[in-house]
Coordinates of C-alpha atoms and ligand atoms in Angstrom, one line a residue:
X1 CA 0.0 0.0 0.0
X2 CA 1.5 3.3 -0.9
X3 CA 1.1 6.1 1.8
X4 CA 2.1 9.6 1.7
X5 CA 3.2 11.9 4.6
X6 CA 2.2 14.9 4.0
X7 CA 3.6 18.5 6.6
X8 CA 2.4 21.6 4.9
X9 CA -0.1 24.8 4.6
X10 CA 2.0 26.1 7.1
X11 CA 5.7 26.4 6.4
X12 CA 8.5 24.5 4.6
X13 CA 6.0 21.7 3.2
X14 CA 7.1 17.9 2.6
X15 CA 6.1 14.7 1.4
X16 CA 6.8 11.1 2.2
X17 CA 6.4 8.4 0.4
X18 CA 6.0 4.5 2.2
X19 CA 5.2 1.6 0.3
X20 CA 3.9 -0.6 3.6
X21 CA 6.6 0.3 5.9
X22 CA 9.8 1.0 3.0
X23 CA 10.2 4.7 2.7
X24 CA 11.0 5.4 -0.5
X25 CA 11.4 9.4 -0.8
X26 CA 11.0 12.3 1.1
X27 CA 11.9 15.7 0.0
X28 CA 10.9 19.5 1.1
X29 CA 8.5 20.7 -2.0
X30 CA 11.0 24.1 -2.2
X31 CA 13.2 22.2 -3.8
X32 CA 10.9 21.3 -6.4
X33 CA 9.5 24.5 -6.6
X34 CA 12.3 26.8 -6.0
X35 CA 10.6 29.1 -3.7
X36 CA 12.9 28.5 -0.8
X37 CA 10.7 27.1 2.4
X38 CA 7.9 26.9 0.3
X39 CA 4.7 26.8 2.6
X40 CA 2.5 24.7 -0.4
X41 CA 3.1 21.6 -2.1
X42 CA 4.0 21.6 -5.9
X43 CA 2.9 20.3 -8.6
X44 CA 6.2 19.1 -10.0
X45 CA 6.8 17.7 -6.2
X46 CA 3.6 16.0 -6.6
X47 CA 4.0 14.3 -10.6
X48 CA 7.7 13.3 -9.6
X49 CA 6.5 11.9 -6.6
X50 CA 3.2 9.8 -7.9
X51 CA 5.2 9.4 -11.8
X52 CA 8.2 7.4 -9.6
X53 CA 5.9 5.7 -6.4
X54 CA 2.1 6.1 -7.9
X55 CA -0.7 8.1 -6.2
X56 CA -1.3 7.0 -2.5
X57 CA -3.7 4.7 -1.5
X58 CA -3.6 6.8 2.0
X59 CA -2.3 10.4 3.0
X60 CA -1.7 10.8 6.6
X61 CA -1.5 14.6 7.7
X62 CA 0.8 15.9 10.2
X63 CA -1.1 17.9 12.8
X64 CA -5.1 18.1 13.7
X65 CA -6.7 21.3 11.4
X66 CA -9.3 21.2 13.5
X67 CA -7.3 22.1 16.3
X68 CA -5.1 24.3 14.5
X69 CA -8.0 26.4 13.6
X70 CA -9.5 26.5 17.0
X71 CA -6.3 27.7 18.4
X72 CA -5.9 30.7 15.3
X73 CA -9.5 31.7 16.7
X74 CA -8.1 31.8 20.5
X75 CA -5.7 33.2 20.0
X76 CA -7.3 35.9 17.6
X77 CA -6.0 35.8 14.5
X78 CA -9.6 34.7 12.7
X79 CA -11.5 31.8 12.1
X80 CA -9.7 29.9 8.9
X81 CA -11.6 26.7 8.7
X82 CA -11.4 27.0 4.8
X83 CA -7.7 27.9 5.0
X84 CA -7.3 24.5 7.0
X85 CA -9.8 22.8 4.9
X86 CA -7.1 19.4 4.1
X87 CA -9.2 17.6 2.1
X88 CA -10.1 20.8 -0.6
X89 CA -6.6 21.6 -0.1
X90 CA -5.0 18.3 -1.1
X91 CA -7.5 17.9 -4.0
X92 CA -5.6 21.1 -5.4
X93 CA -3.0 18.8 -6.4
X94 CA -5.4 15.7 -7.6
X95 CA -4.7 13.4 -3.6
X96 CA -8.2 12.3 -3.2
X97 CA -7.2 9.2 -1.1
X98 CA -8.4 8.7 2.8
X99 CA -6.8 11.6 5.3
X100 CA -6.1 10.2 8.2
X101 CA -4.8 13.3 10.5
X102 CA -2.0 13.2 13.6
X103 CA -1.1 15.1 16.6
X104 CA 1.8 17.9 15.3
X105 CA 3.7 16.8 18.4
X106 CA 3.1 13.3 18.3
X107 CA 4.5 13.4 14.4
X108 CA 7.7 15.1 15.8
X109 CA 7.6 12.6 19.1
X110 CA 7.1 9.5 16.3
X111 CA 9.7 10.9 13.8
X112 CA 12.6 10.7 16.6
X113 CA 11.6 7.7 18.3
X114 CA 11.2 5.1 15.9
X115 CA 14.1 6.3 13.3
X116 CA 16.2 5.9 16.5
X117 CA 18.1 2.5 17.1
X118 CA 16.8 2.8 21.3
X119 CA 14.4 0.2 22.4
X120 CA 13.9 2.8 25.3
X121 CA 13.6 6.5 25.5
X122 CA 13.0 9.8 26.4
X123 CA 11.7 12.0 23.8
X124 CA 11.7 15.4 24.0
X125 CA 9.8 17.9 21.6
X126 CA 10.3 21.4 21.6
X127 CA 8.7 23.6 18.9
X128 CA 7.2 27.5 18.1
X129 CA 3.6 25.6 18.6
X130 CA 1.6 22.9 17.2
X131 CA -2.2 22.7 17.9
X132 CA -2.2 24.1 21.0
X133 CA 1.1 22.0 22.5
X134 CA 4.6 23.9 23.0
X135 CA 6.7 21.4 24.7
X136 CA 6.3 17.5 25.1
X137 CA 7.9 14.9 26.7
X138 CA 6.9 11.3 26.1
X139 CA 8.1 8.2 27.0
X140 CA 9.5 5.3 24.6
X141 CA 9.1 1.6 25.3
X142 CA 9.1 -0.7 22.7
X143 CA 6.7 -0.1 20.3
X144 CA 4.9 2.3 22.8
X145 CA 5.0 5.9 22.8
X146 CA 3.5 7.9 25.7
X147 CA 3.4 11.2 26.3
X148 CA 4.0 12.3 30.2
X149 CA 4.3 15.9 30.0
X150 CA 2.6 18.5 28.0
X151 CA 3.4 22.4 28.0
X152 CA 0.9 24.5 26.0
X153 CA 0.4 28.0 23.8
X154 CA 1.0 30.8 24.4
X155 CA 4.2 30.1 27.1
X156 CA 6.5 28.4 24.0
X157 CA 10.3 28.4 24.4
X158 CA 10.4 28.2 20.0
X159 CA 8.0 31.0 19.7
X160 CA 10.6 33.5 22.1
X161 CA 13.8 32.2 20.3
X162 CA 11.8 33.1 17.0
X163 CA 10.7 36.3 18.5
X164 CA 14.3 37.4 19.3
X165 CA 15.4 35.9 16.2
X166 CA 13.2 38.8 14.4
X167 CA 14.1 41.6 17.0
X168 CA 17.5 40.9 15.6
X169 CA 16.5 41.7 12.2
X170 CA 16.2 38.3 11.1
X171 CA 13.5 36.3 9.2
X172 CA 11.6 34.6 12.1
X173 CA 10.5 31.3 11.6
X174 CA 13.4 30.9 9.2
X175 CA 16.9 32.5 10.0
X176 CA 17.4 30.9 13.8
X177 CA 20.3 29.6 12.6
X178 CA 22.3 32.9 11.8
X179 CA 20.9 33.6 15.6
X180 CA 23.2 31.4 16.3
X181 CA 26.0 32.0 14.3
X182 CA 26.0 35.6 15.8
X183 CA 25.9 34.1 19.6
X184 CA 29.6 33.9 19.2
X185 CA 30.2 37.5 18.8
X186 CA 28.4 39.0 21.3
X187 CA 28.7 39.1 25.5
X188 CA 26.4 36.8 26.7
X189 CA 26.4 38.7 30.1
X190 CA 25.6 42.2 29.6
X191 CA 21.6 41.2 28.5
X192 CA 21.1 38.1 30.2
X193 CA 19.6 38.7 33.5
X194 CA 17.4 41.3 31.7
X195 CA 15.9 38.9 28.9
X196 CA 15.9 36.3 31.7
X197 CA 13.4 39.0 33.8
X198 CA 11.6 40.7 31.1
X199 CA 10.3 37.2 29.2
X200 CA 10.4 34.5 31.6
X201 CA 8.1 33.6 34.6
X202 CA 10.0 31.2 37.0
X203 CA 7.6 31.2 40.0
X204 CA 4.7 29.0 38.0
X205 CA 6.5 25.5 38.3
X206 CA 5.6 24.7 34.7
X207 CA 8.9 24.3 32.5
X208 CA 8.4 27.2 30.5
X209 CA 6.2 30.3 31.4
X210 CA 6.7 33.4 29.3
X211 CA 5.2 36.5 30.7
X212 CA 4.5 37.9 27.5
X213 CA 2.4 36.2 24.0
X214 CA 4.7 36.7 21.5
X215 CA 2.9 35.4 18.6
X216 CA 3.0 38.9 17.3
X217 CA 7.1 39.2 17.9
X218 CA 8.9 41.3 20.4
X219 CA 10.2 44.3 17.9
X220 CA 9.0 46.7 21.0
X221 CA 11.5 45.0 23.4
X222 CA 14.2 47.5 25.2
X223 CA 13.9 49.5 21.5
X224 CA 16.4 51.8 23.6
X225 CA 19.2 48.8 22.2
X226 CA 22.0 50.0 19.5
X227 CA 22.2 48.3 16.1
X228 CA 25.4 47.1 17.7
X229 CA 24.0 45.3 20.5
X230 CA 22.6 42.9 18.2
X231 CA 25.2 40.3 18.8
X232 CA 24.7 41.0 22.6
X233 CA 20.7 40.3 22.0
X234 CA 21.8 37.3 20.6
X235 CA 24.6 36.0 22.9
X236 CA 22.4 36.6 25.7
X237 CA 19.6 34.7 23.7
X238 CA 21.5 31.8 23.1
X239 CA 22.4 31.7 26.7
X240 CA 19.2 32.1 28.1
X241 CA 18.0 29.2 25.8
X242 CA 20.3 26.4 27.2
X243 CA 19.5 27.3 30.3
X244 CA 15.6 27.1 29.8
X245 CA 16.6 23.7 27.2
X246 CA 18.6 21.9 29.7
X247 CA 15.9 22.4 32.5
X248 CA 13.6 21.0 30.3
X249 CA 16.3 18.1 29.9
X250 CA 16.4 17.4 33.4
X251 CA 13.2 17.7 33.7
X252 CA 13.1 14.5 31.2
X253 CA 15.8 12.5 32.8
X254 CA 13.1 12.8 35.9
X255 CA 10.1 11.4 34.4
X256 CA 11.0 8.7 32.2
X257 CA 14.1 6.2 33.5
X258 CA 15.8 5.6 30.3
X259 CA 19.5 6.4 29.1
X260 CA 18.5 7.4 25.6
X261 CA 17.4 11.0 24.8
X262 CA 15.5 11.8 21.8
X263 CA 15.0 15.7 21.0
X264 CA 12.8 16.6 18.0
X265 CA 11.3 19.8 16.8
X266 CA 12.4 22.6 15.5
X267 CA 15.0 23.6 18.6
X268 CA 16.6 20.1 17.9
X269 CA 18.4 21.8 14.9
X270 CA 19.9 24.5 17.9
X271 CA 23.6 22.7 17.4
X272 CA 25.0 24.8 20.1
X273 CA 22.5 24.0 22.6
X274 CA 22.5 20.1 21.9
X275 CA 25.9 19.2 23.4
X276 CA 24.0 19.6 26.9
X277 CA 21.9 16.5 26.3
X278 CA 25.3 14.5 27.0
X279 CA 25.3 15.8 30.9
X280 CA 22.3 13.9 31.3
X281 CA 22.0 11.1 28.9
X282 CA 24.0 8.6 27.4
X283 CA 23.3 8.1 23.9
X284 CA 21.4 11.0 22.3
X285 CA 19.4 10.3 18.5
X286 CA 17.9 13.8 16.5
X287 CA 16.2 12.6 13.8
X288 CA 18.2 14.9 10.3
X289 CA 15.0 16.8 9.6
X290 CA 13.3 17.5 13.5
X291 CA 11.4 20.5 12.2
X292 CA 7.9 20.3 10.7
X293 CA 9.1 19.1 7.6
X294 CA 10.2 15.8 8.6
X295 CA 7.0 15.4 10.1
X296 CA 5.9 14.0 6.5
X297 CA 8.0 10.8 7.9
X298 CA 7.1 10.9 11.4
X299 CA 2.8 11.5 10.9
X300 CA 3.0 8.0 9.1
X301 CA 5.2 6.7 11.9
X302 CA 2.7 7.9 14.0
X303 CA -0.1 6.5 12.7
X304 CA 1.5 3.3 11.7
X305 CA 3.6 2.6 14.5
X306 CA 6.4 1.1 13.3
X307 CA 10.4 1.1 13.8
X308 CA 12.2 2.5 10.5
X309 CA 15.5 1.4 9.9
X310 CA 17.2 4.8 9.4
X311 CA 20.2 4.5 7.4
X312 CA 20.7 7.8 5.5
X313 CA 19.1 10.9 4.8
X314 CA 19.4 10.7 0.7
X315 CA 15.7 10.4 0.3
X316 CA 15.6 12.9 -2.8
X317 CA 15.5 13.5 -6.0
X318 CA 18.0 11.3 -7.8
X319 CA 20.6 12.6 -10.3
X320 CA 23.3 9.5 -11.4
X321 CA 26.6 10.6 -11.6
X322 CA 28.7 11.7 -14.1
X323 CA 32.1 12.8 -12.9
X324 CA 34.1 10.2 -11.5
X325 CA 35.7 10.4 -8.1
X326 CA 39.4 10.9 -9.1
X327 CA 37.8 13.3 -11.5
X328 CA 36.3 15.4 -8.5
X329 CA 39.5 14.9 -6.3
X330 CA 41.8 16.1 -9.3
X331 CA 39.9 19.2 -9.4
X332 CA 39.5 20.2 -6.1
X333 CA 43.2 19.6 -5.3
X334 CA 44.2 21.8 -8.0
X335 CA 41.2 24.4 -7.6
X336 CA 40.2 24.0 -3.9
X337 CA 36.6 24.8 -3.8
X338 CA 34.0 22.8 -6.6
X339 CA 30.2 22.0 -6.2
X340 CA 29.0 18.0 -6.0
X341 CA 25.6 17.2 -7.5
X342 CA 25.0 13.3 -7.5
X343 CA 23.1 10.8 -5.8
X344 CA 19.7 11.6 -4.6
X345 CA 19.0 14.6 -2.7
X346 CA 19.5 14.9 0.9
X347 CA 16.2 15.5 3.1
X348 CA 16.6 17.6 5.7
X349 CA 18.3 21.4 6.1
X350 CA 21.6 20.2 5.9
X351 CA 23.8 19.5 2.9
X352 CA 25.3 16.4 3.6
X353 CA 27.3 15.5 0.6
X354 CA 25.3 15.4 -2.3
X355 CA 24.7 18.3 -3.1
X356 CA 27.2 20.5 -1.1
X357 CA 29.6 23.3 -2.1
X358 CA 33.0 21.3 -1.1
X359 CA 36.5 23.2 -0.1
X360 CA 40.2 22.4 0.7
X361 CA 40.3 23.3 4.6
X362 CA 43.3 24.8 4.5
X363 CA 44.9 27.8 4.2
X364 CA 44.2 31.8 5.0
X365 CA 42.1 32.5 2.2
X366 CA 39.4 29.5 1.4
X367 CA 36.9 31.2 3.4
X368 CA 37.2 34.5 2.0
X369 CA 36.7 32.7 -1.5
X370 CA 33.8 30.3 -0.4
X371 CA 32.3 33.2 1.2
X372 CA 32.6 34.8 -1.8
X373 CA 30.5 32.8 -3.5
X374 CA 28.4 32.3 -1.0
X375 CA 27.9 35.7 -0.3
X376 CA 26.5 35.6 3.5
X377 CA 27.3 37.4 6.5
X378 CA 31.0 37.0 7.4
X379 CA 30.2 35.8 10.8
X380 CA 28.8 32.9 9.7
X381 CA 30.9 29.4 9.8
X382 CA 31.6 26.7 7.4
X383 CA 31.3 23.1 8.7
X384 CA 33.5 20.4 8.4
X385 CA 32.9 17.0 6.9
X386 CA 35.2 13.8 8.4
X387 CA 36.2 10.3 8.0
X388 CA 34.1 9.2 11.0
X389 CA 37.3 7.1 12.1
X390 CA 39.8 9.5 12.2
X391 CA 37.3 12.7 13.7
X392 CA 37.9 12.1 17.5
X393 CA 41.7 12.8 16.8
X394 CA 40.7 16.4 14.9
X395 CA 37.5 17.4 17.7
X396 CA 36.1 17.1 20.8
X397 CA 33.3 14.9 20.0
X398 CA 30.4 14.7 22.5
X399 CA 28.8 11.3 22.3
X400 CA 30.2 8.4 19.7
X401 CA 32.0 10.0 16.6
X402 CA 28.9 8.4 14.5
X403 CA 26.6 10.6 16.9
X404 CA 27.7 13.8 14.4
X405 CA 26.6 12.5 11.0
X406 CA 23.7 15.1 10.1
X407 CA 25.8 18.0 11.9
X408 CA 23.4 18.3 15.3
X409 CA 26.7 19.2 17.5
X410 CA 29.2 21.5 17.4
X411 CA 32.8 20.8 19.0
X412 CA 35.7 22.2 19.8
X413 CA 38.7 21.5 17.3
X414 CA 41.7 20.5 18.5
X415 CA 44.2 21.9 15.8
X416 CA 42.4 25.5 14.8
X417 CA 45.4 26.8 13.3
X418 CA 45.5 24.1 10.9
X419 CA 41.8 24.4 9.4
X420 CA 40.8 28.3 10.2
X421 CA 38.1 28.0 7.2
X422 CA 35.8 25.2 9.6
X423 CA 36.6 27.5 13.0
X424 CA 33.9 29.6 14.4
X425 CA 34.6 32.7 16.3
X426 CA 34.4 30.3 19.9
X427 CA 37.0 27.2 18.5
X428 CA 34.1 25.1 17.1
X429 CA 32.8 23.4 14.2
X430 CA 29.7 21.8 13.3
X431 CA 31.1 18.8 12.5
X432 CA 29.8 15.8 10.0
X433 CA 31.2 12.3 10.0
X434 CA 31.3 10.1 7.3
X435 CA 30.8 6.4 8.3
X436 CA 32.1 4.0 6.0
X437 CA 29.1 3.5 4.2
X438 CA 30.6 3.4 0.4
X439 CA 28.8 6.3 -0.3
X440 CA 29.7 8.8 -2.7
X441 CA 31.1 11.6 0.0
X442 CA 32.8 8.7 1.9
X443 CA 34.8 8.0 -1.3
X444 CA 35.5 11.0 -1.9
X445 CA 36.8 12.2 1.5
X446 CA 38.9 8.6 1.4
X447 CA 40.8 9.6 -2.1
X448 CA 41.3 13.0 -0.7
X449 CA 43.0 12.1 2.1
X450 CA 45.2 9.2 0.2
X451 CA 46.2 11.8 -1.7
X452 CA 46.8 14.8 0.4
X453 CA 46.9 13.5 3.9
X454 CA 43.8 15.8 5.3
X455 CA 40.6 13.8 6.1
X456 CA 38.7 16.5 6.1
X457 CA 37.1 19.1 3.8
X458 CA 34.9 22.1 3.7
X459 CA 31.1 21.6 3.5
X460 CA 28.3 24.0 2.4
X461 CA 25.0 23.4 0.6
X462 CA 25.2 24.2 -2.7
X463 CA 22.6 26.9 -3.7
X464 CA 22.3 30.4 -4.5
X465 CA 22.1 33.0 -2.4
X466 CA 18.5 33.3 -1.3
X467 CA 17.4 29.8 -3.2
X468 CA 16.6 26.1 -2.0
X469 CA 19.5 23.8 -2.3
X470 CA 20.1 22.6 -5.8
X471 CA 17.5 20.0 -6.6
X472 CA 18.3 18.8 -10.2
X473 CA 21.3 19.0 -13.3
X474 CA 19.5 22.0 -14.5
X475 CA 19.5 23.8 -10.4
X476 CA 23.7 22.7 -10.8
X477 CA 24.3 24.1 -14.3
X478 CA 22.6 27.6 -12.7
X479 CA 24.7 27.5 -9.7
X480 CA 27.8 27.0 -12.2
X481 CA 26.9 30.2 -14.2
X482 CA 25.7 32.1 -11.4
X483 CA 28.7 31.9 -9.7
X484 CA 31.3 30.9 -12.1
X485 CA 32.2 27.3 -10.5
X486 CA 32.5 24.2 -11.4
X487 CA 29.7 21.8 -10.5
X488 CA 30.1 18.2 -10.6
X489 CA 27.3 16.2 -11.7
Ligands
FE2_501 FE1 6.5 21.7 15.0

């Protein structure tokens, strides 16, 4: 039976394909489209997907619209029952099978625990808002999935981070991760005690009480602040978010007996804040795509209860290769910085290989040149990818080095004057290890380093500046005009 899981009408929409319980592709619909974090589904998302797997005999949404729409009333932004109308909107794009419809946090809960290898587990979810739920903490056991804590709208530790993300001038809801990135440059100290005060209510023993709704942003907070204290805002932020995430951590470790953590939503993707999880727990699993998107995988989980065998993240849209390793290899070591397009498309926000902007780690100047093609903020880091053997003798790994294949962590490197182009501001990396898999970046790193001695190079997701990820040949041979450098397809 073919199913499809289906996350979208919201914000960076997806699709799933199952046949019984095989998944058999998964890809965001912007890369399809082109419209990067494409709310809608696509029509060339939608005849690739039923021309390759056929039309589903099921589609199993990822959150209740029912709820979702009594929750818009509340909290007064309108009645949209036809906005949230599933069934009119699927039949848009000719899906007229049965809708069966999910829990948004039981999607994210399902997505982590069963792609996880743990027979037992605490799961944590932490999200802007789904329904009416903020924060979840449920409890894995076998095939069982329970939830045990529930935190709900308006007091949402995703919603704040989102907030601040936009009174740093950023796009909310999208640009969390140059938050981040900009953490490093600014004193955590001088603002934390005030965001800390002004947003938080710590006297309400729930997890996670904000004093404020900030569904509308926080643009009026302390508008007294300089331009330059920007990277202080978000220092302080980033600060003031592991505190509130590893409360919530402990907070797991209390209800459910288990040494496996799970953490899913969209604040799994906050690499900086992850690392914590290890005080706590011994083995740690984030699902590559913990957001709403990879909530087209976890609603059929969910539904379906059952244990996927996650082995990669390549769920895409296929392009064979062309260019030969050696081919690649030759290139690079003459030219430092080329583009890979092969292999099917990675799912999830992260290149991971196949379709990543690749660079010689060495040397003053590879940064200023990716950068320059790349054209983002200078403050913003490159990340590393690693023979997973050899990557506890370059970083401080938390966890097992095969903990840091979709890039979850950062770490502190332990020879920064050898690699400054994969160094953030603070001595870390967001590392990726390569397993030996036989995949096309494991060869790849492998010839490189038999023939230069570095197991490591540069990795950044190929795409033009304000575009999705390259999709397909014709998405490569734009990126090659566009910025004048070599693609391999
Ligand atoms: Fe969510």
């Amino acid at each position: 039976m073919i199913t499809w899981g289906i996350s979208a009408n919201s914000h960076d929409a997806a699709l799933a394909v199952f046949d019984d319980n095989k998944l058999l592709f998964a890809s965001h619909s912007e890369r399809f489209s082109g419209n990067k974090n494409d709310a809608d589904l696509c029509d060339s998302l939608i005849n690739y997907a039923s021309s390759h797997y056929g039309y589903p005999d099921e589609v199993v949404w990822y959150e209740k619209p029912w709820a979702k729409t009594l929750r818009q009333w509340r909290a007064g932004q309108g009645f949209n029952h036809r906005s949230n109308n599933i069934k009119r909107y699927l039949s848009q794009y000719d899906i007229k099978a049965p809708i069966k419809t999910m829990w948004h946090h039981e999607s994210h809960a399902a997505a982590g625990y069963y792609t996880s290898k743990f027979q037992d587990a605490a799961v944590v979810v932490i999200d802007a808002i789904g329904e009416f739920e903020t924060l979840t903490i449920w409890q894995g056991d076998g095939e069982k999935l329970r939830k045990v804590y529930s935190q709900g709208y308006p007091h949402s530790l995703g919603l704040w981070y989102s907030a601040m993300t936009q009174r740093c001038h950023l796009k909310p809801n999208e640009e969390e991760y140059i938050l981040m990135g900009m953490a490093a440059y600014g004193d955590p100290n001088k603002l934390y005690f005030r965001i800390m005060d002004d947003f938080f209510d710590h006297k309400t023993g729930q997890l996670v009480t904000l004093k404020r709704n900030l569904h509308r942003g926080c643009l009026d907070w302390a508008p007294d602040l300089t331009v330059n204290d920007t990277f202080d805002i978000a220092a302080a932020t980033q600060a003031v978010y592991e505190w509130q995430f590893e409360k919530i951590i402990r907070e797991a470790k209390k209800l459910v007996k288990s040494k496996n953590l799970v953490i899913m939503g969209g604040c799994a993707l906050n690499c900086l804040a992850n690392p914590i999880a290890y005080k706590h727990f011994d083995n740690v699993w984030i699902m590559p795509n913990p957001g709403d998107a990879g909530s087209s995988i976890g609603s059929v989980l969910a539904h379906n209860k059952f244990r996927l065998d996650w082995t990669t993240a390549n769920l895409g849209y296929n392009i064979e290769p062309n260019a030969s390793i050696e081919e690649i290899v030759d290139y690079l070591d003459t030219n430092q910085i080329c583009g890979v397009a092969q292999g099917r498309a990675e799912f999830g926000p992260r290149a991971l290989g196949n379709r990543s902007l690749l660079a010689d780690p060495r040397g003053d100047t590879i940064k200023d040149r990716v950068n320059d093609i790349k054209k983002r903020q200078q403050f913003r880091p490159f990340a590393p990818v690693i023979l997973e053997e050899l990557a506890h003798n370059y970083f401080d790994l938390c966890g097992d080095s095969s903990d840091h294949r979709y890039m979850q962590f950062i770490s502190r490197c332990r020879h920064p004057e050898l690699f400054p182009a994969i160094i953030h501001r603070d001595g870390t990396s967001r590392v990726q290890t390569v397993a030996k898999d036989g995949s096309r970046i494991r060869q790849l790193l492998e010839a490189w380093y038999d023939r230069t001695g570095c197991p490591l190079l540069l990795n950044t997701s190929l795409n033009i500046k304000g575009q999705p990820m390259v999709n397909d040949a014709s998405d490569a041979r734009a990126f090659e005009q566009h910025y004048n450098t070599k693609v391999f397809t």
